[in-house]
């Protein structure tokens, strides 16, 4: 797949991208971090250091998302408000790009983050379980995607 489709492009991310994304994170994403007792900037920095990480750039040439995948297929994404300016193009781009990230992708999402759960469904992920993950009584939806025939 080319690294540019319907106006979006992607490049490898660096630690310098973390504060740029952090200052414009979607409110739902920030709420997810705080409900889980985590600091957004520290989590994104750790993800950027320890996983294969990318910066998604919008058709307006602005940072739109920071995302990545660990060696075991654990995929993650933090989106900015720039995504909301081009929702259809973003979904189309993400649906194709996610196929390049590995044969099996998985993670969990806070059950309260309805927009993210809808987005995951639109790009081909399936819900596999709902689990209570911590002492804060927060439920998470486990999701996965198998990319057949690409590996």
Coordinates of N, CA, C and O in Angstrom, one line a residue:
X1 N 0.8 -1.2 0.0 CA 0.0 0.0 0.0 C 0.9 1.2 0.0 O 1.9 1.3 0.7
X2 N 0.5 2.2 -0.7 CA 1.3 3.5 -0.7 C 1.1 4.1 0.6 O 0.1 3.8 1.4
X3 N 1.9 5.1 1.0 CA 1.8 5.7 2.3 C 0.9 7.0 2.2 O 0.9 7.8 3.1
X4 N 0.2 7.1 1.1 CA -0.7 8.3 1.0 C -2.0 7.8 0.2 O -1.9 7.3 -0.9
X5 N -3.1 8.0 0.9 CA -4.4 7.7 0.3 C -5.4 8.8 0.8 O -5.2 9.3 1.9
X6 N -6.4 9.1 0.0 CA -7.4 10.2 0.2 C -6.9 11.4 1.0 O -7.6 11.8 1.9
X7 N -5.7 11.8 0.8 CA -5.2 13.0 1.4 C -4.4 12.8 2.7 O -3.7 13.7 3.1
X8 N -4.6 11.7 3.3 CA -3.8 11.4 4.5 C -2.4 10.8 4.2 O -2.3 10.2 3.1
X9 N -1.4 11.0 5.0 CA -0.1 10.4 4.8 C 0.4 10.0 6.2 O -0.2 10.4 7.2
X10 N 1.4 9.1 6.2 CA 1.9 8.6 7.4 C 3.4 8.6 7.3 O 4.0 8.4 6.3
X11 N 4.1 8.8 8.5 CA 5.5 8.7 8.6 C 5.9 8.1 9.9 O 5.1 8.1 10.8
X12 N 7.1 7.6 10.0 CA 7.5 7.1 11.4 C 7.4 8.3 12.4 O 7.8 9.4 12.1
X13 N 7.0 7.9 13.6 CA 6.9 9.0 14.6 C 8.1 9.0 15.5 O 8.9 8.0 15.6
X14 N 8.3 10.1 16.1 CA 9.5 10.3 17.1 C 8.9 10.9 18.4 O 7.7 11.3 18.4
X15 N 9.7 10.9 19.4 CA 9.3 11.5 20.7 C 8.9 13.0 20.5 O 8.0 13.4 21.3
X16 N 9.4 13.7 19.6 CA 9.1 15.1 19.4 C 7.6 15.2 18.9 O 7.0 16.3 19.1
X17 N 7.0 14.2 18.4 CA 5.6 14.2 18.0 C 4.6 14.1 19.2 O 3.5 14.5 19.0
X18 N 5.1 13.6 20.3 CA 4.2 13.3 21.4 C 3.5 14.6 21.9 O 2.3 14.7 22.1
X19 N 4.3 15.7 22.2 CA 3.7 16.9 22.7 C 2.7 17.5 21.7 O 1.7 18.2 22.1
X20 N 3.1 17.4 20.5 CA 2.2 18.0 19.4 C 0.9 17.3 19.4 O -0.2 18.0 19.3
X21 N 0.8 16.0 19.5 CA -0.4 15.2 19.6 C -1.1 15.5 20.9 O -2.3 15.7 20.9
X22 N -0.4 15.5 22.0 CA -1.0 15.7 23.3 C -1.7 17.0 23.5 O -2.8 17.0 24.1
X23 N -1.3 18.0 22.9 CA -2.0 19.3 23.1 C -3.3 19.4 22.3 O -4.1 20.3 22.6
X24 N -3.6 18.4 21.4 CA -4.8 18.4 20.7 C -5.6 17.1 20.7 O -6.4 16.8 19.9
X25 N -5.3 16.3 21.8 CA -6.0 15.0 21.9 C -7.5 15.2 22.1 O -8.0 16.1 22.7
X26 N -8.2 14.2 21.5 CA -9.7 14.2 21.6 C -10.0 14.1 23.1 O -9.3 13.4 23.9
X27 N -11.1 14.8 23.5 CA -11.5 14.8 24.9 C -11.7 13.3 25.4 O -11.4 13.0 26.5
X28 N -12.3 12.5 24.5 CA -12.6 11.1 24.9 C -11.3 10.3 25.2 O -11.3 9.5 26.1
X29 N -10.3 10.6 24.5 CA -9.0 9.9 24.7 C -8.4 10.3 26.0 O -7.8 9.5 26.7
X30 N -8.4 11.6 26.3 CA -7.9 12.1 27.6 C -8.7 11.5 28.7 O -8.1 11.0 29.7
X31 N -10.0 11.4 28.6 CA -10.8 10.8 29.6 C -10.4 9.3 29.8 O -10.4 8.8 31.0
X32 N -10.2 8.6 28.8 CA -9.8 7.2 28.9 C -8.5 7.0 29.7 O -8.4 6.2 30.5
X33 N -7.5 7.9 29.4 CA -6.2 7.8 30.1 C -6.5 8.1 31.6 O -6.0 7.3 32.5
X34 N -7.2 9.1 32.0 CA -7.4 9.5 33.4 C -8.3 8.4 34.1 O -8.0 8.2 35.3
X35 N -9.3 7.9 33.4 CA -10.1 6.8 34.1 C -9.2 5.6 34.4 O -9.4 5.0 35.4
X36 N -8.2 5.4 33.6 CA -7.3 4.2 33.8 C -6.2 4.6 34.8 O -5.4 3.7 35.1
X37 N -6.1 5.8 35.2 CA -5.1 6.2 36.1 C -3.7 6.5 35.5 O -2.7 6.3 36.1
X38 N -3.7 6.8 34.2 CA -2.5 7.0 33.4 C -2.3 8.4 33.0 O -3.3 9.1 32.8
X39 N -1.1 8.8 32.7 CA -0.8 10.2 32.2 C -0.7 10.1 30.7 O 0.1 9.3 30.2
X40 N -1.4 10.9 29.9 CA -1.4 10.8 28.5 C 0.0 10.9 27.8 O 0.4 10.1 27.0
X41 N 0.7 11.9 28.3 CA 2.0 12.2 27.6 C 3.0 11.1 28.0 O 3.7 10.6 27.1
X42 N 3.0 10.6 29.2 CA 3.9 9.5 29.6 C 3.6 8.2 28.8 O 4.5 7.5 28.4
X43 N 2.3 7.9 28.7 CA 1.9 6.7 28.0 C 2.3 6.8 26.5 O 2.8 5.8 25.9
X44 N 2.0 7.9 25.9 CA 2.3 8.1 24.5 C 3.9 8.0 24.3 O 4.3 7.4 23.3
X45 N 4.6 8.6 25.2 CA 6.1 8.6 25.1 C 6.6 7.1 25.2 O 7.4 6.7 24.4
X46 N 6.1 6.4 26.1 CA 6.5 5.0 26.3 C 6.1 4.2 25.0 O 6.9 3.4 24.5
X47 N 4.9 4.3 24.5 CA 4.4 3.6 23.3 C 5.3 4.0 22.1 O 5.7 3.1 21.4
X48 N 5.7 5.3 22.0 CA 6.6 5.7 20.9 C 7.9 5.1 21.0 O 8.5 4.7 20.0
X49 N 8.5 4.9 22.2 CA 9.8 4.3 22.4 C 9.8 2.8 22.2 O 10.8 2.3 21.7
X50 N 8.7 2.1 22.6 CA 8.8 0.7 22.6 C 8.0 -0.1 21.6 O 7.9 -1.3 21.6
X51 N 7.3 0.6 20.7 CA 6.6 0.0 19.6 C 6.9 0.6 18.3 O 7.6 1.7 18.2
X52 N 6.5 0.0 17.2 CA 6.6 0.6 15.9 C 5.5 1.6 15.8 O 4.3 1.3 15.8
X53 N 5.9 2.9 15.7 CA 5.0 4.0 15.8 C 5.0 4.9 14.6 O 6.0 5.1 14.0
X54 N 3.8 5.4 14.3 CA 3.6 6.3 13.2 C 2.9 7.6 13.5 O 2.1 7.6 14.5
X55 N 3.1 8.6 12.7 CA 2.3 9.8 12.8 C 1.5 9.9 11.6 O 2.0 9.9 10.5
X56 N 0.2 10.1 11.8 CA -0.8 10.3 10.7 C -0.9 11.8 10.5 O -1.2 12.5 11.4
X57 N -0.8 12.2 9.2 CA -0.8 13.6 8.9 C -2.1 13.8 8.0 O -2.3 13.1 7.0
X58 N -2.9 14.8 8.3 CA -4.1 15.1 7.6 C -3.9 15.7 6.3 O -2.8 16.2 5.9
X59 N -5.0 15.8 5.5 CA -4.9 16.5 4.2 C -4.6 17.9 4.3 O -4.1 18.5 3.4
X60 N -4.8 18.5 5.5 CA -4.4 19.9 5.8 C -3.0 20.0 6.3 O -2.6 21.1 6.8
X61 N -2.2 18.9 6.2 CA -0.8 18.9 6.6 C -0.6 19.1 8.1 O 0.3 19.7 8.5
X62 N -1.6 18.6 8.9 CA -1.5 18.8 10.4 C -1.5 17.4 11.0 O -2.1 16.5 10.5
X63 N -0.9 17.2 12.2 CA -0.9 15.9 12.9 C -2.3 15.5 13.3 O -3.0 16.3 13.9
X64 N -2.7 14.3 12.9 CA -4.0 13.9 13.1 C -4.1 12.7 14.2 O -5.1 12.6 14.9
X65 N -3.0 11.9 14.2 CA -3.0 10.8 15.2 C -1.6 10.2 15.3 O -0.8 10.3 14.4
X66 N -1.4 9.7 16.5 CA -0.2 8.9 16.8 C -0.6 7.5 17.0 O -1.5 7.3 17.9
X67 N -0.1 6.6 16.3 CA -0.5 5.2 16.5 C 0.7 4.2 16.3 O 1.7 4.6 15.8
X68 N 0.5 3.0 16.8 CA 1.5 2.0 16.6 C 1.1 0.6 16.9 O -0.1 0.4 17.3
X69 N 2.1 -0.3 16.8 CA 1.8 -1.7 17.1 C 3.1 -2.3 17.7 O 4.2 -2.0 17.3
X70 N 2.8 -3.1 18.8 CA 3.9 -3.8 19.4 C 4.2 -5.1 18.7 O 3.4 -5.5 17.9
X71 N 5.3 -5.7 19.0 CA 5.7 -7.0 18.3 C 4.6 -8.1 18.4 O 4.4 -8.9 17.5
X72 N 3.9 -8.1 19.5 CA 2.9 -9.1 19.8 C 1.5 -8.8 19.1 O 0.6 -9.5 19.3
X73 N 1.4 -7.6 18.4 CA 0.2 -7.3 17.7 C -0.7 -6.3 18.4 O -1.8 -6.0 17.9
X74 N -0.3 -5.9 19.6 CA -1.1 -4.9 20.4 C -1.0 -3.6 19.7 O 0.1 -3.0 19.5
X75 N -2.1 -3.1 19.2 CA -2.2 -1.9 18.4 C -2.8 -0.8 19.3 O -3.6 -1.1 20.2
X76 N -2.4 0.4 19.1 CA -2.9 1.6 19.9 C -3.0 2.8 19.0 O -2.3 2.9 18.0
X77 N -3.8 3.8 19.4 CA -3.9 5.0 18.6 C -4.5 6.1 19.5 O -5.3 5.9 20.4
X78 N -3.9 7.3 19.3 CA -4.4 8.5 20.0 C -4.6 9.5 18.9 O -3.8 9.9 18.2
X79 N -5.9 10.0 18.9 CA -6.4 10.9 17.8 C -6.5 12.3 18.3 O -6.9 12.6 19.4
X80 N -6.4 13.2 17.3 CA -6.6 14.7 17.6 C -7.9 15.1 17.0 O -8.5 14.4 16.2
X81 N -8.3 16.3 17.2 CA -9.5 16.9 16.6 C -9.4 17.0 15.1 O -10.4 17.2 14.4
X82 N -8.2 16.9 14.6 CA -8.0 17.0 13.1 C -8.7 15.9 12.4 O -9.2 16.0 11.3
X83 N -8.9 14.7 13.1 CA -9.6 13.6 12.5 C -11.0 14.0 12.2 O -11.6 13.5 11.2
X84 N -11.7 14.8 13.0 CA -13.1 15.1 12.8 C -13.3 16.0 11.6 O -14.5 16.1 11.1
X85 N -12.3 16.6 11.0 CA -12.4 17.4 9.8 C -12.6 16.5 8.6 O -13.1 17.0 7.5
X86 N -12.1 15.3 8.6 CA -12.0 14.4 7.4 C -12.4 13.0 7.8 O -11.6 12.1 7.6
X87 N -13.6 12.8 8.4 CA -13.9 11.4 9.0 C -14.0 10.3 7.9 O -13.4 9.2 8.2
X88 N -14.6 10.6 6.8 CA -14.7 9.5 5.8 C -13.3 9.1 5.2 O -13.0 7.9 5.0
X89 N -12.5 10.1 4.9 CA -11.2 9.9 4.4 C -10.3 9.1 5.4 O -9.6 8.3 5.1
X90 N -10.5 9.5 6.7 CA -9.7 8.9 7.7 C -10.1 7.4 7.8 O -9.2 6.5 7.9
X91 N -11.4 7.1 7.8 CA -11.8 5.7 7.9 C -11.3 4.9 6.8 O -10.8 3.8 6.9
X92 N -11.4 5.4 5.6 CA -10.9 4.7 4.4 C -9.4 4.5 4.4 O -9.0 3.4 4.2
X93 N -8.7 5.5 4.9 CA -7.2 5.3 5.0 C -6.9 4.3 6.1 O -6.1 3.4 5.8
X94 N -7.5 4.4 7.2 CA -7.2 3.5 8.3 C -7.6 2.1 8.0 O -6.8 1.1 8.4
X95 N -8.7 1.8 7.3 CA -9.1 0.5 6.9 C -8.0 -0.2 6.1 O -7.8 -1.4 6.3
X96 N -7.3 0.5 5.2 CA -6.3 0.0 4.4 C -4.9 -0.1 5.2 O -4.3 -1.1 5.1
X97 N -4.6 0.9 5.9 CA -3.3 0.9 6.5 C -3.2 -0.1 7.6 O -2.1 -0.7 7.8
X98 N -4.3 -0.4 8.3 CA -4.2 -1.3 9.4 C -3.9 -2.7 8.9 O -3.3 -3.5 9.6
X99 N -4.1 -3.0 7.7 CA -3.8 -4.3 7.1 C -2.3 -4.5 7.0 O -1.8 -5.6 6.8
X100 N -1.5 -3.4 7.0 CA -0.1 -3.5 6.9 C 0.6 -3.7 8.2 O 1.9 -3.8 8.3
X101 N -0.1 -3.6 9.3 CA 0.5 -3.6 10.6 C 0.9 -5.0 11.2 O 1.7 -5.1 12.2
X102 N 0.3 -6.0 10.7 CA 0.6 -7.4 11.2 C -0.5 -8.3 11.0 O -1.6 -7.9 10.6
X103 N -0.2 -9.6 11.1 CA -1.3 -10.6 10.8 C -2.4 -10.7 11.8 O -3.5 -10.9 11.5
X104 N -2.1 -10.4 13.1 CA -3.2 -10.4 14.1 C -3.0 -9.1 15.0 O -1.9 -8.9 15.5
X105 N -4.0 -8.3 15.1 CA -3.9 -7.1 15.9 C -5.0 -7.2 17.0 O -6.1 -7.8 16.8
X106 N -4.7 -6.6 18.2 CA -5.6 -6.7 19.3 C -5.3 -5.6 20.3 O -4.3 -4.9 20.3
X107 N -6.3 -5.3 21.2 CA -6.1 -4.5 22.3 C -7.4 -4.4 23.1 O -8.3 -5.2 22.8
X108 N -7.5 -3.5 24.0 CA -8.7 -3.2 24.8 C -9.1 -1.7 24.7 O -8.2 -0.9 24.5
X109 N -10.4 -1.4 24.8 CA -10.8 0.0 24.8 C -11.8 0.1 25.9 O -12.6 -0.8 26.1
X110 N -11.8 1.3 26.6 CA -12.7 1.6 27.6 C -14.1 1.5 27.0 O -14.4 2.0 26.0
X111 N -15.0 0.8 27.7 CA -16.3 0.5 27.2 C -17.1 1.8 27.1 O -18.0 1.9 26.3
X112 N -16.7 2.9 27.8 CA -17.4 4.2 27.7 C -17.0 5.0 26.4 O -17.7 5.9 26.1
X113 N -16.0 4.6 25.7 CA -15.6 5.3 24.6 C -16.3 4.8 23.3 O -15.8 4.1 22.5
X114 N -17.5 5.2 23.2 CA -18.4 4.7 22.1 C -17.9 5.1 20.7 O -18.0 4.3 19.8
X115 N -17.3 6.3 20.6 CA -16.8 6.7 19.2 C -15.6 5.8 18.8 O -15.6 5.4 17.6
X116 N -14.7 5.5 19.7 CA -13.6 4.7 19.3 C -14.1 3.2 19.0 O -13.6 2.6 18.1
X117 N -15.0 2.7 19.8 CA -15.5 1.4 19.5 C -16.2 1.3 18.1 O -16.0 0.4 17.4
X118 N -16.9 2.4 17.8 CA -17.6 2.5 16.4 C -16.5 2.5 15.3 O -16.6 1.8 14.3
X119 N -15.5 3.4 15.6 CA -14.4 3.5 14.6 C -13.7 2.1 14.4 O -13.4 1.7 13.2
X120 N -13.4 1.4 15.5 CA -12.8 0.1 15.3 C -13.6 -0.9 14.5 O -13.1 -1.6 13.7
X121 N -14.9 -0.9 14.7 CA -15.8 -1.7 13.9 C -15.8 -1.3 12.5 O -15.7 -2.2 11.6
X122 N -15.7 0.0 12.2 CA -15.7 0.4 10.8 C -14.5 0.1 10.0 O -14.5 0.0 8.8
X123 N -13.4 -0.1 10.8 CA -12.1 -0.5 10.1 C -11.8 -2.0 10.1 O -10.7 -2.4 9.8
X124 N -12.8 -2.7 10.6 CA -12.7 -4.2 10.5 C -12.3 -5.0 11.8 O -12.1 -6.2 11.7
X125 N -12.2 -4.3 12.9 CA -12.0 -5.0 14.1 C -13.3 -5.6 14.7 O -14.4 -5.1 14.4
X126 N -13.1 -6.7 15.4 CA -14.3 -7.4 16.0 C -14.1 -7.5 17.5 O -13.0 -7.7 18.0
X127 N -15.3 -7.3 18.2 CA -15.3 -7.5 19.6 C -15.1 -8.9 20.0 O -15.8 -9.8 19.4
X128 N -14.2 -9.2 20.9 CA -14.1 -10.6 21.3 C -14.5 -10.9 22.8 O -14.7 -12.0 23.1
X129 N -14.5 -9.8 23.6 CA -14.9 -10.0 25.0 C -15.1 -8.7 25.7 O -14.6 -7.7 25.2
X130 N -15.8 -8.7 26.8 CA -15.9 -7.6 27.7 C -15.3 -8.0 29.0 O -15.8 -9.0 29.5
X131 N -14.4 -7.2 29.6 CA -13.7 -7.7 30.8 C -13.6 -6.5 31.8 O -13.6 -5.4 31.4
X132 N -13.7 -6.9 33.1 CA -13.4 -5.9 34.2 C -11.9 -6.0 34.4 O -11.4 -7.0 34.8
X133 N -11.2 -4.9 34.2 CA -9.7 -5.0 34.2 C -9.0 -4.5 35.5 O -7.9 -4.8 35.7
X134 N -9.7 -3.7 36.3 CA -9.0 -3.2 37.4 C -9.9 -2.9 38.6 O -11.1 -3.1 38.5
X135 N -9.3 -2.4 39.7 CA -10.1 -2.2 40.9 C -11.0 -1.0 40.8 O -11.7 -0.7 41.7
X136 N -10.9 -0.2 39.7 CA -11.7 1.0 39.6 C -13.1 0.6 39.0 O -13.9 1.5 38.6
X137 N -13.4 -0.6 38.8 CA -14.6 -1.1 38.2 C -14.8 -0.5 36.8 O -15.9 -0.1 36.4
X138 N -13.8 -0.5 36.0 CA -13.8 -0.1 34.6 C -13.9 -1.3 33.7 O -13.0 -2.2 33.8
X139 N -14.9 -1.3 32.8 CA -15.0 -2.4 31.9 C -14.3 -2.0 30.6 O -14.4 -0.9 30.2
X140 N -13.7 -3.0 30.0 CA -13.0 -2.8 28.7 C -13.6 -3.8 27.7 O -13.9 -4.9 28.0
X141 N -13.6 -3.3 26.4 CA -14.0 -4.2 25.3 C -12.7 -4.7 24.7 O -11.9 -3.9 24.2
X142 N -12.5 -6.0 24.6 CA -11.3 -6.5 23.9 C -11.7 -6.7 22.5 O -12.8 -7.1 22.1
X143 N -10.8 -6.3 21.6 CA -11.1 -6.4 20.1 C -9.9 -7.0 19.4 O -8.7 -7.0 19.9
X144 N -10.1 -7.5 18.2 CA -9.0 -8.1 17.4 C -9.4 -8.0 16.0 O -10.5 -7.8 15.6
X145 N -8.3 -8.2 15.2 CA -8.5 -8.2 13.7 C -7.4 -9.1 13.2 O -6.3 -9.1 13.5
X146 N -7.9 -10.0 12.3 CA -6.9 -10.9 11.6 C -6.8 -10.5 10.1 O -7.9 -10.3 9.5
X147 N -5.6 -10.2 9.7 CA -5.4 -9.8 8.3 C -5.0 -11.0 7.5 O -3.8 -11.4 7.5
X148 N -5.9 -11.6 6.9 CA -5.7 -12.8 6.1 C -4.9 -12.6 4.8 O -5.1 -11.6 4.2
X149 N -4.1 -13.5 4.5 CA -3.4 -13.5 3.2 C -2.4 -12.5 2.9 O -1.9 -12.3 1.8
X150 N -2.0 -11.8 4.0 CA -1.0 -10.7 3.8 C 0.4 -11.1 4.4 O 1.4 -10.4 4.3
X151 N 0.4 -12.3 5.1 CA 1.6 -12.6 5.8 C 2.1 -14.0 5.5 O 1.9 -14.9 5.4

